[in-house]
Structure formats: structure tokens, C-alpha cells
mmCIF file of C-alpha atoms in Angstrom:
data_model
loop_
_atom_site.group_PDB
_atom_site.id
_atom_site.type_symbol
_atom_site.label_atom_id
_atom_site.label_comp_id
_atom_site.label_asym_id
_atom_site.label_seq_id
_atom_site.Cartn_x
_atom_site.Cartn_y
_atom_site.Cartn_z
ATOM 1 C CA GLY A 12 115.476 94.507 83.676
ATOM 2 C CA ASN A 13 112.690 96.658 82.306
ATOM 3 C CA SER A 14 111.193 99.402 84.437
ATOM 4 C CA VAL A 15 108.844 102.366 84.229
ATOM 5 C CA THR A 16 109.069 105.475 86.384
ATOM 6 C CA GLN A 17 106.183 107.873 86.795
ATOM 7 C CA MET A 18 106.115 111.216 88.527
ATOM 8 C CA GLU A 19 104.888 111.218 92.108
ATOM 9 C CA GLY A 20 101.267 111.999 92.798
ATOM 10 C CA PRO A 21 98.538 112.748 93.496
ATOM 11 C CA VAL A 22 97.820 115.598 91.114
ATOM 12 C CA THR A 23 94.912 118.002 91.583
ATOM 13 C CA LEU A 24 93.934 120.414 88.809
ATOM 14 C CA SER A 25 91.110 122.777 88.043
ATOM 15 C CA GLU A 26 88.878 122.061 85.070
ATOM 16 C CA GLU A 27 90.344 123.265 81.745
ATOM 17 C CA ALA A 28 93.905 123.245 83.120
ATOM 18 C CA PHE A 29 96.787 121.770 81.110
ATOM 19 C CA LEU A 30 97.951 118.323 82.175
ATOM 20 C CA THR A 31 101.360 116.710 81.921
ATOM 21 C CA ILE A 32 102.157 113.383 83.566
ATOM 22 C CA ASN A 33 105.779 112.364 83.187
ATOM 23 C CA CYS A 34 106.852 108.827 82.366
ATOM 24 C CA THR A 35 110.320 107.486 81.636
ATOM 25 C CA TYR A 36 111.368 103.930 80.987
ATOM 26 C CA THR A 37 114.333 101.589 80.982
ATOM 27 C CA ALA A 38 114.378 98.760 78.468
ATOM 28 C CA THR A 39 116.613 97.183 75.883
ATOM 29 C CA GLY A 40 115.657 97.640 72.288
ATOM 30 C CA TYR A 41 112.403 99.284 71.291
ATOM 31 C CA PRO A 42 109.538 98.452 73.639
ATOM 32 C CA SER A 43 105.917 99.303 72.952
ATOM 33 C CA LEU A 44 104.619 102.006 75.280
ATOM 34 C CA PHE A 45 101.146 102.406 76.747
ATOM 35 C CA TRP A 46 99.046 104.581 78.974
ATOM 36 C CA TYR A 47 96.293 102.770 80.848
ATOM 37 C CA VAL A 48 93.569 104.497 82.872
ATOM 38 C CA GLN A 49 91.499 103.248 85.784
ATOM 39 C CA TYR A 50 88.341 105.277 86.416
ATOM 40 C CA PRO A 51 86.733 105.064 89.869
ATOM 41 C CA GLY A 52 85.023 101.712 90.292
ATOM 42 C CA GLU A 53 86.086 100.473 86.863
ATOM 43 C CA GLY A 54 88.743 98.181 85.465
ATOM 44 C CA LEU A 55 91.958 99.122 83.706
ATOM 45 C CA GLN A 56 91.512 100.223 80.129
ATOM 46 C CA LEU A 57 93.912 101.235 77.409
ATOM 47 C CA LEU A 58 94.038 104.993 76.834
ATOM 48 C CA LEU A 59 96.664 105.151 74.084
ATOM 49 C CA LYS A 60 99.781 103.440 72.811
ATOM 50 C CA ALA A 61 102.850 103.912 70.599
ATOM 51 C CA THR A 62 104.925 101.126 69.143
ATOM 52 C CA LYS A 63 107.981 102.860 67.688
ATOM 53 C CA ALA A 64 110.130 105.927 68.163
ATOM 54 C CA ASP A 65 108.499 109.282 67.331
ATOM 55 C CA ASP A 66 105.031 107.711 67.170
ATOM 56 C CA LYS A 67 102.310 109.754 68.825
ATOM 57 C CA GLY A 68 99.434 107.982 70.503
ATOM 58 C CA SER A 69 96.232 109.943 71.014
ATOM 59 C CA ASN A 70 92.747 109.353 72.392
ATOM 60 C CA LYS A 71 90.053 111.412 74.147
ATOM 61 C CA GLY A 72 92.175 114.563 73.840
ATOM 62 C CA PHE A 73 95.186 112.905 75.477
ATOM 63 C CA GLU A 74 98.487 112.586 73.626
ATOM 64 C CA ALA A 75 101.863 111.002 74.270
ATOM 65 C CA THR A 76 104.921 110.851 72.015
ATOM 66 C CA TYR A 77 107.453 108.008 72.083
ATOM 67 C CA ARG A 78 110.834 109.699 72.616
ATOM 68 C CA LYS A 79 113.689 107.247 72.233
ATOM 69 C CA GLU A 80 116.390 109.835 72.876
ATOM 70 C CA THR A 81 114.979 110.713 76.295
ATOM 71 C CA THR A 82 113.332 107.300 76.935
ATOM 72 C CA SER A 83 110.099 109.098 77.758
ATOM 73 C CA PHE A 84 106.387 108.844 77.036
ATOM 74 C CA HIS A 85 104.835 111.816 78.809
ATOM 75 C CA LEU A 86 101.039 112.113 78.813
ATOM 76 C CA GLU A 87 99.490 115.487 77.981
ATOM 77 C CA LYS A 88 96.049 117.004 77.643
ATOM 78 C CA GLY A 89 95.343 120.603 76.819
ATOM 79 C CA SER A 90 92.164 121.038 78.858
ATOM 80 C CA VAL A 91 91.182 118.502 81.508
ATOM 81 C CA GLN A 92 87.616 117.764 82.549
ATOM 82 C CA VAL A 93 86.164 116.520 85.818
ATOM 83 C CA SER A 94 85.481 113.213 84.049
ATOM 84 C CA ASP A 95 89.246 112.732 83.561
ATOM 85 C CA SER A 96 89.645 112.102 87.298
ATOM 86 C CA ALA A 97 91.205 108.645 87.475
ATOM 87 C CA VAL A 98 94.434 106.742 88.095
ATOM 88 C CA TYR A 99 96.849 106.763 85.158
ATOM 89 C CA PHE A 100 99.465 104.060 84.569
ATOM 90 C CA CYS A 101 102.361 104.188 82.141
ATOM 91 C CA ALA A 102 103.479 100.761 80.920
ATOM 92 C CA LEU A 103 105.763 99.022 78.457
ATOM 93 C CA SER A 104 105.981 95.657 76.791
ATOM 94 C CA ALA A 105 109.381 94.412 75.750
ATOM 95 C CA PRO A 106 110.195 93.873 72.085
ATOM 96 C CA GLY A 107 110.512 90.406 70.656
ATOM 97 C CA GLY A 108 109.780 87.164 72.454
ATOM 98 C CA ALA A 109 106.418 85.579 72.910
ATOM 99 C CA ASN A 110 105.445 87.145 76.209
ATOM 100 C CA SER A 111 104.093 90.681 75.895
ATOM 101 C CA LYS A 112 103.649 91.118 79.606
ATOM 102 C CA LEU A 113 103.231 94.692 80.721
ATOM 103 C CA THR A 114 105.623 96.387 83.113
ATOM 104 C CA PHE A 115 103.750 99.188 84.870
ATOM 105 C CA GLY A 116 104.713 102.365 86.630
ATOM 106 C CA LYS A 117 103.327 103.027 90.109
ATOM 107 C CA GLY A 118 100.365 104.977 88.770
ATOM 108 C CA ILE A 119 99.295 108.513 89.546
ATOM 109 C CA THR A 120 95.935 109.731 90.795
ATOM 110 C CA LEU A 121 94.499 112.741 88.989
ATOM 111 C CA SER A 122 91.672 114.733 90.555
ATOM 112 C CA VAL A 123 90.031 117.502 88.532
ATOM 113 C CA ARG A 124 88.005 120.138 90.407
ATOM 114 C CA PRO A 125 85.011 121.832 88.764
ATOM 115 C CA GLY B 100 80.680 91.393 72.864
ATOM 116 C CA ALA B 101 81.437 90.308 76.409
ATOM 117 C CA GLY B 102 84.628 91.490 78.021
ATOM 118 C CA VAL B 103 86.946 89.663 80.384
ATOM 119 C CA SER B 104 85.081 88.418 83.431
ATOM 120 C CA GLN B 105 86.474 87.366 86.780
ATOM 121 C CA SER B 106 84.977 85.663 89.778
ATOM 122 C CA PRO B 107 84.487 86.131 92.590
ATOM 123 C CA SER B 108 84.621 89.919 92.696
ATOM 124 C CA ASN B 109 85.556 89.807 96.374
ATOM 125 C CA LYS B 110 87.033 87.041 98.472
ATOM 126 C CA VAL B 111 87.736 87.117 102.187
ATOM 127 C CA THR B 112 89.623 84.172 103.590
ATOM 128 C CA GLU B 113 91.524 83.158 106.665
ATOM 129 C CA LYS B 114 95.265 82.841 106.744
ATOM 130 C CA GLY B 115 96.350 79.345 105.758
ATOM 131 C CA LYS B 116 93.331 78.561 103.564
ATOM 132 C CA ASP B 117 93.527 77.908 99.814
ATOM 133 C CA VAL B 118 91.693 80.115 97.313
ATOM 134 C CA GLU B 119 90.830 79.811 93.621
ATOM 135 C CA LEU B 120 90.262 82.785 91.381
ATOM 136 C CA ARG B 121 88.669 82.414 87.975
ATOM 137 C CA CYS B 122 89.105 84.309 84.713
ATOM 138 C CA ASP B 123 87.019 84.048 81.543
ATOM 139 C CA PRO B 124 88.891 85.768 78.704
ATOM 140 C CA ILE B 125 87.389 87.335 75.613
ATOM 141 C CA SER B 126 86.415 84.645 73.146
ATOM 142 C CA GLY B 127 89.113 84.087 70.538
ATOM 143 C CA HIS B 128 91.903 85.704 72.550
ATOM 144 C CA THR B 129 94.817 83.300 72.696
ATOM 145 C CA ALA B 130 96.927 85.223 75.202
ATOM 146 C CA LEU B 131 95.945 85.412 78.874
ATOM 147 C CA TYR B 132 97.760 87.240 81.687
ATOM 148 C CA TRP B 133 97.420 87.437 85.447
ATOM 149 C CA TYR B 134 98.590 90.533 87.321
ATOM 150 C CA ARG B 135 98.430 91.583 90.957
ATOM 151 C CA GLN B 136 97.689 95.103 92.145
ATOM 152 C CA SER B 137 98.697 95.910 95.697
ATOM 153 C CA LEU B 138 99.365 99.110 97.599
ATOM 154 C CA GLY B 139 102.990 98.383 98.265
ATOM 155 C CA GLN B 140 104.030 96.838 94.957
ATOM 156 C CA GLY B 141 101.774 98.470 92.373
ATOM 157 C CA LEU B 142 100.832 96.343 89.354
ATOM 158 C CA GLU B 143 102.943 93.206 88.943
ATOM 159 C CA PHE B 144 102.930 90.514 86.286
ATOM 160 C CA LEU B 145 102.301 87.005 87.590
ATOM 161 C CA ILE B 146 101.869 84.511 84.740
ATOM 162 C CA TYR B 147 101.220 84.372 80.991
ATOM 163 C CA PHE B 148 99.506 81.761 78.814
ATOM 164 C CA GLN B 149 99.710 81.697 75.031
ATOM 165 C CA GLY B 150 97.831 79.009 73.148
ATOM 166 C CA ASN B 151 99.245 75.566 73.825
ATOM 167 C CA SER B 152 102.719 76.815 74.750
ATOM 168 C CA ALA B 153 104.182 76.301 78.194
ATOM 169 C CA PRO B 154 103.149 79.218 80.417
ATOM 170 C CA ASP B 155 105.603 81.891 81.506
ATOM 171 C CA LYS B 156 105.499 81.629 85.297
ATOM 172 C CA SER B 157 108.375 84.008 85.938
ATOM 173 C CA GLY B 158 106.255 86.490 87.899
ATOM 174 C CA LEU B 159 104.782 84.094 90.443
ATOM 175 C CA PRO B 160 106.023 85.243 93.874
ATOM 176 C CA SER B 161 106.244 81.812 95.503
ATOM 177 C CA ASP B 162 105.451 78.145 94.946
ATOM 178 C CA ARG B 163 102.161 78.659 96.787
ATOM 179 C CA PHE B 164 100.898 80.292 93.599
ATOM 180 C CA SER B 165 99.876 78.262 90.561
ATOM 181 C CA ALA B 166 97.625 78.703 87.570
ATOM 182 C CA GLU B 167 96.167 76.649 84.796
ATOM 183 C CA ARG B 168 94.270 77.329 81.648
ATOM 184 C CA THR B 169 91.879 74.679 80.439
ATOM 185 C CA GLY B 170 91.035 74.238 76.775
ATOM 186 C CA GLY B 171 92.794 77.465 75.882
ATOM 187 C CA SER B 172 90.023 79.473 77.518
ATOM 188 C CA VAL B 173 89.141 79.731 81.209
ATOM 189 C CA SER B 174 92.001 80.180 83.664
ATOM 190 C CA THR B 175 92.188 79.533 87.388
ATOM 191 C CA LEU B 176 94.748 81.088 89.710
ATOM 192 C CA THR B 177 95.233 79.112 92.908
ATOM 193 C CA ILE B 178 96.900 80.394 96.038
ATOM 194 C CA GLN B 179 97.664 77.756 98.653
ATOM 195 C CA ARG B 180 98.131 78.427 102.355
ATOM 196 C CA THR B 181 97.287 82.101 101.941
ATOM 197 C CA GLN B 182 99.258 84.730 103.840
ATOM 198 C CA GLN B 183 98.263 88.279 104.751
ATOM 199 C CA GLU B 184 100.734 89.663 102.214
ATOM 200 C CA ASP B 185 98.706 87.933 99.480
ATOM 201 C CA SER B 186 95.922 90.488 100.026
ATOM 202 C CA ALA B 187 95.598 92.399 96.755
ATOM 203 C CA VAL B 188 93.451 92.818 93.681
ATOM 204 C CA TYR B 189 94.147 90.057 91.158
ATOM 205 C CA LEU B 190 93.627 91.150 87.576
ATOM 206 C CA CYS B 191 93.242 89.008 84.499
ATOM 207 C CA ALA B 192 93.782 90.286 80.964
ATOM 208 C CA SER B 193 93.499 88.762 77.514
ATOM 209 C CA SER B 194 94.641 89.779 74.062
ATOM 210 C CA GLN B 195 95.168 88.615 70.527
ATOM 211 C CA ALA B 196 98.479 86.804 70.323
ATOM 212 C CA GLY B 197 101.422 88.769 71.703
ATOM 213 C CA GLY B 198 103.152 91.835 70.261
ATOM 214 C CA SER B 199 101.746 95.263 71.027
ATOM 215 C CA ASN B 200 98.165 94.052 70.920
ATOM 216 C CA GLU B 201 95.906 95.684 73.449
ATOM 217 C CA GLN B 202 95.365 93.740 76.640
ATOM 218 C CA PHE B 203 91.777 93.873 77.855
ATOM 219 C CA PHE B 204 91.467 93.712 81.617
ATOM 220 C CA GLY B 205 88.794 92.178 83.777
ATOM 221 C CA PRO B 206 87.338 93.942 86.823
ATOM 222 C CA GLY B 207 89.580 92.011 89.187
ATOM 223 C CA THR B 208 89.113 89.914 92.294
ATOM 224 C CA ARG B 209 89.811 91.675 95.581
ATOM 225 C CA LEU B 210 91.375 89.141 97.947
ATOM 226 C CA THR B 211 91.558 89.861 101.646
ATOM 227 C CA VAL B 212 93.439 87.459 103.891
ATOM 228 C CA LEU B 213 92.601 87.870 107.566
#
């Protein structure tokens, strides 16, 4: 079946540090890939997505590139801010079929120190 | 416009009681999903509704769980004879029909079974 694996957390960084959060997936065909973010006290919201190989999703300074050859969708940001402190979830939805249910990774908590 | 709303925001119940959780999706969204977020299992898919099609119930963990969607809009998730392991945050999401369309999540209902 489909699965998503995220690096273990939590992660603590100083402001303006470089961020990488690893995500790899297992799926047949070409799934769509997503990063969702959950800020403290708020609901899940889409951060970025990519729907085909070599696509790059970007938003709020975050980027992730869909790598079919390594089945990865690592999240990066060049300079994190305190406001980026949140829980980050990598997810996929399987290609084809009517149900676009999301399969999530375990999530990783990011804390950014001033 | 209004986002996905869920009620109640918190529910505390005694083991063995039945509970109903409600979701109001974004107007015009034909796809509706229920997920569960728990410490041990992360984010798991429960059930999916799309228009008038039969729902995909493949994620429901037991026959104590059921859901319906009336008039293609509001959905109710019912848990009968609740158990302590049912304690979790239940999330509802809606989207335009299928594919890689963004799922918009509600704030969730935190269920605690004593």
C-alpha cells in the first residue's frame, strides 16, 4: 500500500537557519505530493504541492521538488523565522480512482528560537 | 467565505456511550473526508464521500464507526459504544471533486473517552 516516511523529530533551529525536512514515499504510479502545516492552535492547512515528477512546489519561502527517481519530496527553506514554528506533515494522494484520500507521514515538530 | 466547520470542538464522554460529530464543508465542495489524528497512529483516513456515489469506508477502524452525508452537504460521524482508544482529534476536510485538489480542513473535534 501507499506510505509516507518523514524524518524523526522534533527539530529546533535558530532564526535564519537553513531548514530541510526529509520525506520519502512508497506508491504505485505517480501520486500527487503535499506538505501540510499545523500552526499552534490552528487547523491543518496546505503549504505546497506538486503533481508530477520534477515539479517544484513553493509557498512562503518553502520549496519542495518531486523526485521520482528517489521517491522523495524534501521540504526546504533558506532562512526560517520564529513564525515557522509548527508541525509539518508530508502527504500523498494516489493517482487515478475517485478517492483522493491523503496518506500522511507522522509529522515533525519544528521550533525556531529567536 | 466560510471554511470547514466542525462541532463540537471538544467532547468528553464515558466509555460505552455513543457520540456524534458534525462537519459542515465549504459550500460547493462535492468531496468530503474524515480523518483521525491520534498520538499513536498519526493522521489516518476514515471515510470519503463524493457527490451521490457510495462512500469509501475503507478506513473505518471498526463497525462501531459510521458516517452519513445528508443532501451532499453536512456530514455526521457516529461512534457507538465508545472505547478509550477512540480518543483522538477527528478532522473533516472538503475539496472540489477528487484529483490533486486542495483539501481544506476544519479545526477538528477533540474526543476524550473516559
